[in-house]
Amino acid sequence: MNSDPLLYPLRHTDVARQSDSLWNWAQNARVGKQHQLHRPENEAALQQLLARHSGKARVLGSRLAPGRMLSVAEDDLLLDLSALSGLLHSDEETATFGGGTPLKTVYNILTDMNRMLASSPGVIAIQTLAGAMATGTHGQGLQQSSLADEALRIRMVLADGSVREFNRGEAEFSAALVSLGALGIITAVTLRTQPFRLFTCHKNAVSDANLEQDLLRWNRDYALSKAWWFIDDNLMHVWNAHEATPEEQARWHKNGKAVVEHDHKGDSRLNNTLDQTLAHMHRDTQIHGKGGKQFRTVTRFRDFTDVTGDIYQLFCRGIAVPQINVEIGVALDRTPAVIGKIKRWYAENRPHMHYPIILRCTGPSAAWLSPAAQQATCFFGFVVYYADDGSLSQEGLHFLTEVEKLLAAEGGRPHWGKYYDPQRYVWREIYSQWDAFRAVRDALDPQRKFSNDYITALFD
């Protein structure tokens, strides 16, 4: 049952001794060497750097992506855009940020302005704005789609050092929204904003017996919905959120704008399932005791209660822990049938469950290469955490491999910034604008400056 080390690489725990090497955040892939890293002070410096460099260039961002997306050859450039960060301009309805701005900074600035994005946040806020857009990062709720779909204007430095602005409504704008870094380097993004709102999130533990219908109902009836499927116990943990009532909003303000818990005793119905899940995780990761951030991703469900807060307090709750994360988007109208197939497959095979299946749905995306392109989508998420020694549960990885086969056969589209097996997909068949994107890439980067082995295999 040994996993493919190219798909699911082991983590290197001794990278500190390799001072000349640059690694991705999870430390499971070396992406280059220190001397290849450049940090331009501004857009003009970036333009000059690209214009005079004849080799290839990739942006590191927050380094959360798999190494194959980031790595370059010895003569190529790695770019740190952290200097191109912060709020550049704002008005009553828009805000323009540098492409290297961390999402947490974007959210904090908008909150201080009494504004917010229409899109629900991705769970990990250390991502950069440009990186999150380029990989199709999304939240949950059918009334919104990916983060990229909130962009009105994208400013990009091209391979020859020139600057191009893409505006909503233009033919090539949908190519620039989710670009995998293959068209150019995003230096600024203008986002549409809306008035700040508060939400109350109702948390519940329910049977998965009617999940095929329940999932669609939750997403139809609530602005935001997210669920964790503990398939071992035929149990769901569900978060459904609506806009807070005036009374709930008043409680939040009175609480110092901190999250309000509505029942301080909490609901213990999920606790036995959590204990079983934690036992699996402790065994798989060889970590004993109660330490480890990965365990907090489960223990936060213990004695759960309804809460009121802003959208970032409630849903931007990810804990950055080295992991193999697979997420496949399936057309929403196919989702009930897919859930039924997963149930039957699980009943027949009883695979080892390392972590609950995460279910998030979004509305259709205008981005040509978004996994939610042109269709409402349900994203099925799967996680296997690394052990302290850098190893991975082989049983957990076997589950990832088999469930990805099932979802890919249903026309599933993988999240670009996570792990997937490219041999499972025929891109032209699942993306109707695949060749249109390739044509835009041919026009903007004919010399393939923004390519590497991964990008070349995808498009060339």
Short mmCIF file of C-alpha atoms in Angstrom, two decimals:
data_model
loop_
_atom_site.label_atom_id
_atom_site.label_comp_id
_atom_site.label_asym_id
_atom_site.label_seq_id
_atom_site.Cartn_x
_atom_site.Cartn_y
_atom_site.Cartn_z
CA MET A 1 0.00 0.00 0.00
CA ASN A 2 2.98 2.33 -0.46
CA SER A 3 1.95 5.75 -1.79
CA ASP A 4 3.50 7.53 -4.75
CA PRO A 5 6.28 9.75 -3.28
CA LEU A 6 5.89 12.19 -6.17
CA LEU A 7 2.22 12.76 -5.39
CA TYR A 8 2.50 12.62 -1.60
CA PRO A 9 6.10 13.55 -0.68
CA LEU A 10 7.47 12.93 2.79
CA ARG A 11 8.30 15.94 4.93
CA HIS A 12 11.94 16.87 5.58
CA THR A 13 12.46 17.73 9.23
CA ASP A 14 16.15 18.73 8.89
CA VAL A 15 15.83 21.64 6.42
CA ALA A 16 17.40 24.08 8.88
CA ARG A 17 20.75 22.39 8.23
CA GLN A 18 20.38 22.96 4.49
CA SER A 19 20.98 26.70 4.61
CA ASP A 20 21.40 27.09 0.85
CA SER A 21 18.01 25.58 0.02
CA LEU A 22 14.52 27.08 -0.22
CA TRP A 23 11.58 24.88 0.72
CA ASN A 24 7.84 25.20 0.47
CA TRP A 25 5.96 25.88 3.71
CA ALA A 26 5.22 22.20 4.42
CA GLN A 27 8.92 21.36 3.92
CA ASN A 28 8.05 18.46 1.66
CA ALA A 29 9.67 19.93 -1.48
CA ARG A 30 12.80 21.93 -2.21
CA VAL A 31 11.85 24.68 -4.65
CA GLY A 32 15.24 26.31 -5.27
CA LYS A 33 18.27 27.90 -3.63
CA GLN A 34 18.69 31.05 -1.59
CA HIS A 35 20.63 32.93 -4.26
CA GLN A 36 17.70 32.52 -6.68
CA LEU A 37 15.32 34.46 -4.44
CA HIS A 38 14.72 38.13 -5.27
CA ARG A 39 12.52 40.61 -3.41
CA PRO A 40 11.77 43.61 -5.67
CA GLU A 41 11.07 46.76 -3.67
CA ASN A 42 8.29 47.94 -5.98
CA GLU A 43 6.61 47.24 -9.29
CA ALA A 44 9.23 49.16 -11.28
CA ALA A 45 12.00 47.01 -9.80
CA LEU A 46 10.03 43.90 -10.71
CA GLN A 47 9.65 45.16 -14.28
CA GLN A 48 13.38 45.71 -14.61
CA LEU A 49 14.18 42.32 -13.11
CA LEU A 50 11.92 40.47 -15.56
CA ALA A 51 13.01 42.52 -18.57
CA ARG A 52 16.71 41.75 -18.11
CA HIS A 53 16.39 38.12 -17.00
CA SER A 54 16.26 35.60 -19.83
CA GLY A 55 15.32 32.58 -17.71
CA LYS A 56 12.08 31.58 -16.08
CA ALA A 57 10.47 33.06 -12.96
CA ARG A 58 7.94 31.84 -10.37
CA VAL A 59 6.42 33.62 -7.39
CA LEU A 60 6.73 31.95 -3.98
CA GLY A 61 3.82 33.70 -2.26
CA SER A 62 3.17 32.15 1.14
CA ARG A 63 4.75 28.85 -0.06
CA LEU A 64 1.65 26.88 0.96
CA ALA A 65 1.30 25.27 -2.47
CA PRO A 66 2.78 21.89 -3.36
CA GLY A 67 6.40 22.17 -4.42
CA ARG A 68 5.67 21.28 -8.03
CA MET A 69 3.84 24.60 -8.48
CA LEU A 70 6.74 26.65 -7.09
CA SER A 71 9.97 24.91 -8.03
CA VAL A 72 12.37 26.24 -10.66
CA ALA A 73 15.59 25.15 -12.36
CA GLU A 74 19.03 26.38 -11.26
CA ASP A 75 19.19 29.42 -13.57
CA ASP A 76 15.67 30.64 -12.87
CA LEU A 77 14.22 33.24 -10.50
CA LEU A 78 12.11 32.83 -7.39
CA LEU A 79 10.24 35.99 -6.43
CA ASP A 80 9.14 37.28 -3.04
CA LEU A 81 6.45 39.95 -3.53
CA SER A 82 6.01 40.85 0.13
CA ALA A 83 7.04 44.46 -0.59
CA LEU A 84 4.09 44.79 -2.99
CA SER A 85 1.61 44.67 -0.15
CA GLY A 86 -1.04 46.71 1.59
CA LEU A 87 -3.96 48.96 0.69
CA LEU A 88 -3.21 51.09 -2.38
CA HIS A 89 -6.55 52.82 -2.91
CA SER A 90 -10.16 52.63 -1.77
CA ASP A 91 -13.50 54.27 -2.36
CA GLU A 92 -17.05 53.59 -1.20
CA GLU A 93 -17.38 50.38 -3.20
CA THR A 94 -13.87 49.09 -3.99
CA ALA A 95 -10.47 48.51 -2.43
CA THR A 96 -7.17 47.99 -4.27
CA PHE A 97 -4.45 45.90 -2.63
CA GLY A 98 -0.93 44.89 -3.59
CA GLY A 99 -0.76 41.35 -4.92
CA GLY A 100 1.54 40.26 -2.10
CA THR A 101 -0.88 41.31 0.65
CA PRO A 102 -1.73 38.47 3.08
CA LEU A 103 -5.45 37.73 3.19
CA LYS A 104 -5.52 38.41 6.92
CA THR A 105 -4.36 41.97 6.20
CA VAL A 106 -7.02 42.37 3.50
CA TYR A 107 -9.74 41.21 5.88
CA ASN A 108 -8.55 43.38 8.78
CA ILE A 109 -8.33 46.52 6.65
CA LEU A 110 -11.78 46.00 5.17
CA THR A 111 -13.27 45.35 8.62
CA ASP A 112 -11.75 48.61 9.91
CA MET A 113 -13.37 50.34 6.91
CA ASN A 114 -16.74 48.77 7.85
CA ARG A 115 -16.61 46.86 4.56
CA MET A 116 -16.23 43.20 3.55
CA LEU A 117 -15.97 40.98 0.49
CA ALA A 118 -18.97 39.16 -0.89
CA SER A 119 -16.93 35.95 -1.03
CA SER A 120 -16.63 33.79 2.04
CA PRO A 121 -12.96 33.49 3.08
CA GLY A 122 -10.74 30.51 2.59
CA VAL A 123 -9.85 28.98 5.94
CA ILE A 124 -6.13 29.86 5.83
CA ALA A 125 -5.49 33.62 6.02
CA ILE A 126 -1.69 33.58 5.60
CA GLN A 127 -2.16 33.13 1.85
CA THR A 128 -1.30 36.12 -0.32
CA LEU A 129 -4.10 37.76 -2.28
CA ALA A 130 -2.52 37.01 -5.67
CA GLY A 131 -1.70 33.42 -4.74
CA ALA A 132 -5.17 32.72 -3.38
CA MET A 133 -6.74 34.08 -6.57
CA ALA A 134 -4.35 32.24 -8.88
CA THR A 135 -5.23 28.84 -7.37
CA GLY A 136 -9.00 29.33 -7.09
CA THR A 137 -9.26 29.66 -3.30
CA HIS A 138 -12.90 29.67 -2.15
CA GLY A 139 -15.11 29.61 0.90
CA GLN A 140 -18.62 28.24 1.28
CA GLY A 141 -22.12 29.34 0.26
CA LEU A 142 -24.00 29.24 -3.02
CA GLN A 143 -24.46 33.02 -2.98
CA GLN A 144 -20.73 33.51 -3.62
CA SER A 145 -17.90 31.80 -5.44
CA SER A 146 -14.10 32.01 -5.40
CA LEU A 147 -12.14 34.94 -4.02
CA ALA A 148 -11.04 35.77 -7.57
CA ASP A 149 -14.63 36.45 -8.59
CA GLU A 150 -14.62 39.59 -6.42
CA ALA A 151 -11.91 41.20 -8.58
CA LEU A 152 -12.83 44.14 -10.80
CA ARG A 153 -9.34 44.90 -12.09
CA ILE A 154 -6.07 42.95 -12.13
CA ARG A 155 -2.72 44.62 -12.71
CA MET A 156 -0.04 42.28 -14.03
CA VAL A 157 3.62 42.56 -15.03
CA LEU A 158 4.22 40.52 -18.17
CA ALA A 159 7.25 38.53 -19.29
CA ASP A 160 8.88 41.47 -21.13
CA GLY A 161 8.52 43.77 -18.12
CA SER A 162 5.53 45.67 -19.48
CA VAL A 163 2.35 46.20 -17.43
CA ARG A 164 -1.11 45.06 -18.45
CA GLU A 165 -4.40 45.76 -16.71
CA PHE A 166 -7.31 43.35 -17.09
CA ASN A 167 -10.75 44.81 -16.42
CA ARG A 168 -13.99 42.98 -15.73
CA GLY A 169 -15.93 42.66 -18.96
CA GLU A 170 -12.88 42.32 -21.19
CA ALA A 171 -12.46 39.09 -23.14
CA GLU A 172 -9.28 37.96 -21.35
CA PHE A 173 -10.33 38.96 -17.84
CA SER A 174 -11.70 35.49 -17.09
CA ALA A 175 -8.31 34.01 -17.97
CA ALA A 176 -6.51 36.31 -15.52
CA LEU A 177 -8.82 35.53 -12.57
CA VAL A 178 -7.38 32.04 -11.93
CA SER A 179 -4.12 31.84 -13.86
CA LEU A 180 -1.83 29.49 -11.87
CA GLY A 181 0.85 32.17 -12.28
CA ALA A 182 1.20 31.19 -15.96
CA LEU A 183 0.29 34.54 -17.56
CA GLY A 184 2.26 37.11 -15.57
CA ILE A 185 2.83 38.44 -12.06
CA ILE A 186 -0.09 40.11 -10.30
CA THR A 187 1.02 43.30 -8.57
CA ALA A 188 -2.36 44.83 -7.67
CA VAL A 189 -6.01 43.77 -7.49
CA THR A 190 -9.09 45.97 -7.21
CA LEU A 191 -11.82 44.16 -5.28
CA ARG A 192 -15.47 45.06 -5.04
CA THR A 193 -16.65 45.43 -1.45
CA GLN A 194 -19.98 45.61 0.35
CA PRO A 195 -21.19 46.89 3.73
CA PHE A 196 -19.88 44.98 6.76
CA ARG A 197 -22.31 42.39 8.15
CA LEU A 198 -22.47 40.02 11.09
CA PHE A 199 -23.60 36.41 10.98
CA THR A 200 -24.96 33.88 13.43
CA CYS A 201 -23.71 30.36 12.82
CA HIS A 202 -25.90 27.47 13.97
CA LYS A 203 -23.92 24.30 14.68
CA ASN A 204 -25.51 20.89 14.78
CA ALA A 205 -24.76 17.16 14.80
CA VAL A 206 -27.08 15.15 12.56
CA SER A 207 -27.24 11.76 10.86
CA ASP A 208 -25.88 11.40 7.32
CA ALA A 209 -28.85 9.21 6.35
CA ASN A 210 -30.38 11.99 4.21
CA LEU A 211 -27.18 13.83 3.35
CA GLU A 212 -27.94 13.72 -0.39
CA GLN A 213 -30.96 15.97 0.20
CA ASP A 214 -29.82 17.75 3.37
CA LEU A 215 -26.67 19.21 1.80
CA LEU A 216 -28.65 20.89 -0.97
CA ARG A 217 -31.24 22.17 1.52
CA TRP A 218 -28.64 23.64 3.87
CA ASN A 219 -26.98 25.48 1.02
CA ARG A 220 -30.30 26.70 -0.36
CA ASP A 221 -31.64 27.94 2.99
CA TYR A 222 -28.51 29.55 4.46
CA ALA A 223 -26.11 32.20 3.19
CA LEU A 224 -23.12 30.13 4.34
CA SER A 225 -22.89 26.41 5.00
CA LYS A 226 -20.07 24.01 5.80
CA ALA A 227 -20.16 20.38 6.91
CA TRP A 228 -17.78 17.72 8.20
CA TRP A 229 -18.75 14.13 7.39
CA PHE A 230 -17.70 11.58 10.03
CA ILE A 231 -18.59 8.68 7.76
CA ASP A 232 -17.34 6.06 10.29
CA ASP A 233 -20.21 7.07 12.58
CA ASN A 234 -22.73 8.10 9.89
CA LEU A 235 -22.68 11.53 11.44
CA MET A 236 -22.46 15.12 10.19
CA HIS A 237 -21.25 18.24 11.97
CA VAL A 238 -22.88 21.19 10.21
CA TRP A 239 -22.36 24.95 10.36
CA ASN A 240 -25.22 26.99 8.85
CA ALA A 241 -25.05 30.76 9.03
CA HIS A 242 -27.48 33.61 8.33
CA GLU A 243 -27.22 37.35 8.85
CA ALA A 244 -27.38 38.18 12.56
CA THR A 245 -30.51 39.73 14.02
CA PRO A 246 -30.34 43.25 15.55
CA GLU A 247 -30.34 41.67 19.02
CA GLU A 248 -27.45 39.33 18.10
CA GLN A 249 -25.52 42.22 16.60
CA ALA A 250 -25.98 44.22 19.81
CA ARG A 251 -24.61 41.32 21.86
CA TRP A 252 -21.51 41.17 19.62
CA HIS A 253 -20.81 44.88 20.04
CA LYS A 254 -21.40 44.64 23.79
CA ASN A 255 -18.92 41.73 23.86
CA GLY A 256 -16.13 43.98 22.54
CA LYS A 257 -16.63 42.80 18.93
CA ALA A 258 -15.51 39.32 19.95
CA VAL A 259 -17.34 36.11 19.00
CA VAL A 260 -20.47 35.58 21.10
CA GLU A 261 -21.15 32.02 22.28
CA HIS A 262 -24.87 31.44 22.74
CA ASP A 263 -24.66 28.42 25.05
CA HIS A 264 -21.71 28.36 27.42
CA LYS A 265 -22.36 24.73 28.38
CA GLY A 266 -22.18 23.58 24.78
CA ASP A 267 -23.58 20.55 22.96
CA SER A 268 -21.74 17.30 23.72
CA ARG A 269 -23.42 15.05 21.11
CA LEU A 270 -20.30 14.94 18.95
CA ASN A 271 -17.80 14.27 21.73
CA ASN A 272 -17.67 10.45 21.44
CA THR A 273 -17.08 10.70 17.69
CA LEU A 274 -14.34 13.26 18.30
CA ASP A 275 -12.61 10.93 20.74
CA GLN A 276 -12.60 8.17 18.12
CA THR A 277 -11.28 10.53 15.43
CA LEU A 278 -8.53 11.81 17.73
CA ALA A 279 -7.49 8.23 18.52
CA HIS A 280 -7.09 7.56 14.78
CA MET A 281 -5.10 10.76 14.31
CA HIS A 282 -2.81 10.02 17.27
CA ARG A 283 -2.10 6.57 15.88
CA ASP A 284 -1.53 7.83 12.34
CA THR A 285 0.75 10.72 13.32
CA GLN A 286 2.61 8.88 16.10
CA ILE A 287 2.00 11.92 18.30
CA HIS A 288 0.75 11.11 21.78
CA GLY A 289 -0.74 13.26 24.46
CA LYS A 290 -2.88 16.32 23.68
CA GLY A 291 -0.30 18.46 21.90
CA GLY A 292 -0.19 19.26 18.23
CA LYS A 293 -2.08 21.90 16.29
CA GLN A 294 -3.60 19.25 14.01
CA PHE A 295 -5.63 17.94 16.93
CA ARG A 296 -7.09 21.39 17.56
CA THR A 297 -8.81 21.15 14.17
CA VAL A 298 -10.97 18.43 15.75
CA THR A 299 -11.13 19.38 19.42
CA ARG A 300 -12.70 22.75 18.54
CA PHE A 301 -15.89 20.77 17.75
CA ARG A 302 -16.13 19.52 21.33
CA ASP A 303 -19.09 20.97 23.28
CA PHE A 304 -19.98 23.10 20.27
CA THR A 305 -22.40 26.01 20.46
CA ASP A 306 -24.03 28.55 18.14
CA VAL A 307 -21.95 31.70 17.70
CA THR A 308 -22.27 35.25 16.35
CA GLY A 309 -19.41 37.16 14.74
CA ASP A 310 -18.15 38.58 11.49
CA ILE A 311 -17.56 36.29 8.52
CA TYR A 312 -13.81 36.10 9.15
CA GLN A 313 -14.17 35.28 12.84
CA LEU A 314 -16.55 32.45 12.02
CA PHE A 315 -15.14 30.89 8.84
CA CYS A 316 -11.49 31.92 8.54
CA ARG A 317 -10.57 29.38 11.21
CA GLY A 318 -7.94 27.28 9.52
CA ILE A 319 -4.95 26.05 11.48
CA ALA A 320 -1.84 25.89 9.30
CA VAL A 321 -0.41 22.42 9.88
CA PRO A 322 1.74 20.45 7.38
CA GLN A 323 -0.62 18.10 5.60
CA ILE A 324 -1.59 16.43 2.37
CA ASN A 325 -4.83 18.14 1.38
CA VAL A 326 -6.90 16.92 -1.57
CA GLU A 327 -10.02 18.83 -2.63
CA ILE A 328 -12.15 17.97 -5.66
CA GLY A 329 -15.04 20.07 -6.94
CA VAL A 330 -18.07 18.26 -8.40
CA ALA A 331 -21.02 19.89 -10.18
CA LEU A 332 -23.73 20.54 -7.59
CA ASP A 333 -26.40 18.77 -9.62
CA ARG A 334 -24.21 15.64 -9.58
CA THR A 335 -23.45 15.87 -5.87
CA PRO A 336 -26.33 13.77 -4.45
CA ALA A 337 -25.40 10.88 -6.76
CA VAL A 338 -21.72 11.25 -5.82
CA ILE A 339 -22.54 11.20 -2.10
CA GLY A 340 -24.48 7.97 -2.69
CA LYS A 341 -21.50 6.45 -4.50
CA ILE A 342 -19.14 7.40 -1.65
CA LYS A 343 -21.52 5.79 0.85
CA ARG A 344 -21.65 2.56 -1.14
CA TRP A 345 -17.89 2.53 -1.74
CA TYR A 346 -17.22 3.10 1.96
CA ALA A 347 -19.66 0.35 2.99
CA GLU A 348 -17.99 -2.15 0.63
CA ASN A 349 -14.37 -1.29 1.41
CA ARG A 350 -14.36 0.20 4.92
CA PRO A 351 -11.27 2.33 4.21
CA HIS A 352 -9.35 3.89 7.06
CA MET A 353 -10.61 7.40 7.86
CA HIS A 354 -7.88 9.73 9.07
CA TYR A 355 -10.05 12.87 9.17
CA PRO A 356 -13.70 13.70 8.34
CA ILE A 357 -14.66 14.62 4.78
CA ILE A 358 -15.14 18.37 4.44
CA LEU A 359 -18.06 19.59 2.30
CA ARG A 360 -18.27 23.16 0.99
CA CYS A 361 -20.43 24.41 -1.87
CA THR A 362 -20.07 27.57 -3.96
CA GLY A 363 -21.86 29.31 -6.77
CA PRO A 364 -20.48 29.29 -10.33
CA SER A 365 -17.24 31.13 -11.09
CA ALA A 366 -16.49 33.38 -14.07
CA ALA A 367 -12.84 32.25 -14.07
CA TRP A 368 -12.07 29.90 -16.95
CA LEU A 369 -9.84 27.69 -14.80
CA SER A 370 -11.75 27.81 -11.54
CA PRO A 371 -12.84 24.36 -10.35
CA ALA A 372 -16.29 25.99 -10.09
CA ALA A 373 -16.14 27.42 -13.63
CA GLN A 374 -19.63 27.98 -15.03
CA GLN A 375 -21.37 25.72 -12.51
CA ALA A 376 -22.44 25.62 -8.89
CA THR A 377 -20.02 23.21 -7.24
CA CYS A 378 -19.63 21.06 -4.16
CA PHE A 379 -16.04 20.69 -2.98
CA PHE A 380 -15.12 17.42 -1.24
CA GLY A 381 -12.05 17.93 0.97
CA PHE A 382 -9.73 15.27 2.42
CA VAL A 383 -6.77 15.67 4.79
CA VAL A 384 -3.90 13.50 6.02
CA TYR A 385 -1.58 15.15 8.54
CA TYR A 386 2.16 14.53 8.74
CA ALA A 387 3.69 12.74 11.70
CA ASP A 388 6.44 14.50 13.63
CA ASP A 389 9.06 12.44 11.79
CA GLY A 390 7.74 13.60 8.41
CA SER A 391 5.98 10.36 7.50
CA LEU A 392 2.36 9.90 6.41
CA SER A 393 -0.28 7.32 7.22
CA GLN A 394 -0.24 4.86 4.32
CA GLU A 395 -3.84 3.88 5.05
CA GLY A 396 -4.86 7.52 4.97
CA LEU A 397 -3.08 8.08 1.66
CA HIS A 398 -4.70 4.96 0.20
CA PHE A 399 -8.07 6.50 1.06
CA LEU A 400 -7.10 9.74 -0.73
CA THR A 401 -6.02 7.84 -3.83
CA GLU A 402 -9.19 5.77 -4.07
CA VAL A 403 -11.64 8.58 -3.37
CA GLU A 404 -9.91 10.83 -5.92
CA LYS A 405 -10.40 8.10 -8.53
CA LEU A 406 -14.10 8.06 -7.72
CA LEU A 407 -14.52 11.84 -7.91
CA ALA A 408 -12.40 12.26 -11.04
CA ALA A 409 -14.59 9.69 -12.80
CA GLU A 410 -17.56 11.94 -12.00
CA GLY A 411 -16.03 14.90 -13.83
CA GLY A 412 -14.47 16.35 -10.68
CA ARG A 413 -12.01 19.24 -10.90
CA PRO A 414 -9.14 19.42 -8.38
CA HIS A 415 -8.22 22.51 -6.38
CA TRP A 416 -5.06 23.81 -8.08
CA GLY A 417 -3.29 24.77 -4.86
CA LYS A 418 -3.67 21.36 -3.25
CA TYR A 419 -2.59 17.81 -4.10
CA TYR A 420 -4.00 15.73 -6.93
CA ASP A 421 -2.95 13.10 -9.45
CA PRO A 422 -2.80 14.78 -12.90
CA GLN A 423 -3.13 11.43 -14.66
CA ARG A 424 -6.75 11.23 -13.51
CA TYR A 425 -7.88 14.23 -15.56
CA VAL A 426 -8.30 15.20 -19.21
CA TRP A 427 -8.28 18.97 -18.77
CA ARG A 428 -9.83 19.85 -22.12
CA GLU A 429 -12.83 17.65 -21.29
CA ILE A 430 -13.57 19.20 -17.88
CA TYR A 431 -12.71 22.83 -18.74
CA SER A 432 -14.58 24.17 -21.75
CA GLN A 433 -12.25 27.20 -21.98
CA TRP A 434 -9.00 25.24 -21.65
CA ASP A 435 -7.81 26.00 -25.17
CA ALA A 436 -8.94 29.63 -24.85
CA PHE A 437 -6.71 29.98 -21.79
CA ARG A 438 -3.81 28.40 -23.65
CA ALA A 439 -4.30 30.94 -26.45
CA VAL A 440 -4.11 33.82 -23.95
CA ARG A 441 -0.94 32.30 -22.51
CA ASP A 442 0.57 32.01 -26.00
CA ALA A 443 -0.10 35.71 -26.56
CA LEU A 444 1.13 36.99 -23.18
CA ASP A 445 4.06 34.66 -22.53
CA PRO A 446 5.22 33.14 -25.83
CA GLN A 447 8.70 32.48 -24.39
CA ARG A 448 7.24 30.62 -21.38
CA LYS A 449 9.00 32.77 -18.80
CA PHE A 450 6.35 31.97 -16.18
CA SER A 451 6.61 28.24 -16.64
CA ASN A 452 8.24 25.32 -14.85
CA ASP A 453 7.95 21.55 -15.23
CA TYR A 454 4.46 21.57 -13.67
CA ILE A 455 3.08 24.37 -15.88
CA THR A 456 4.69 22.91 -18.99
CA ALA A 457 3.10 19.51 -18.37
CA LEU A 458 -0.30 21.15 -17.96
CA PHE A 459 -0.39 23.39 -20.99
CA ASP A 460 2.33 22.36 -23.43
#
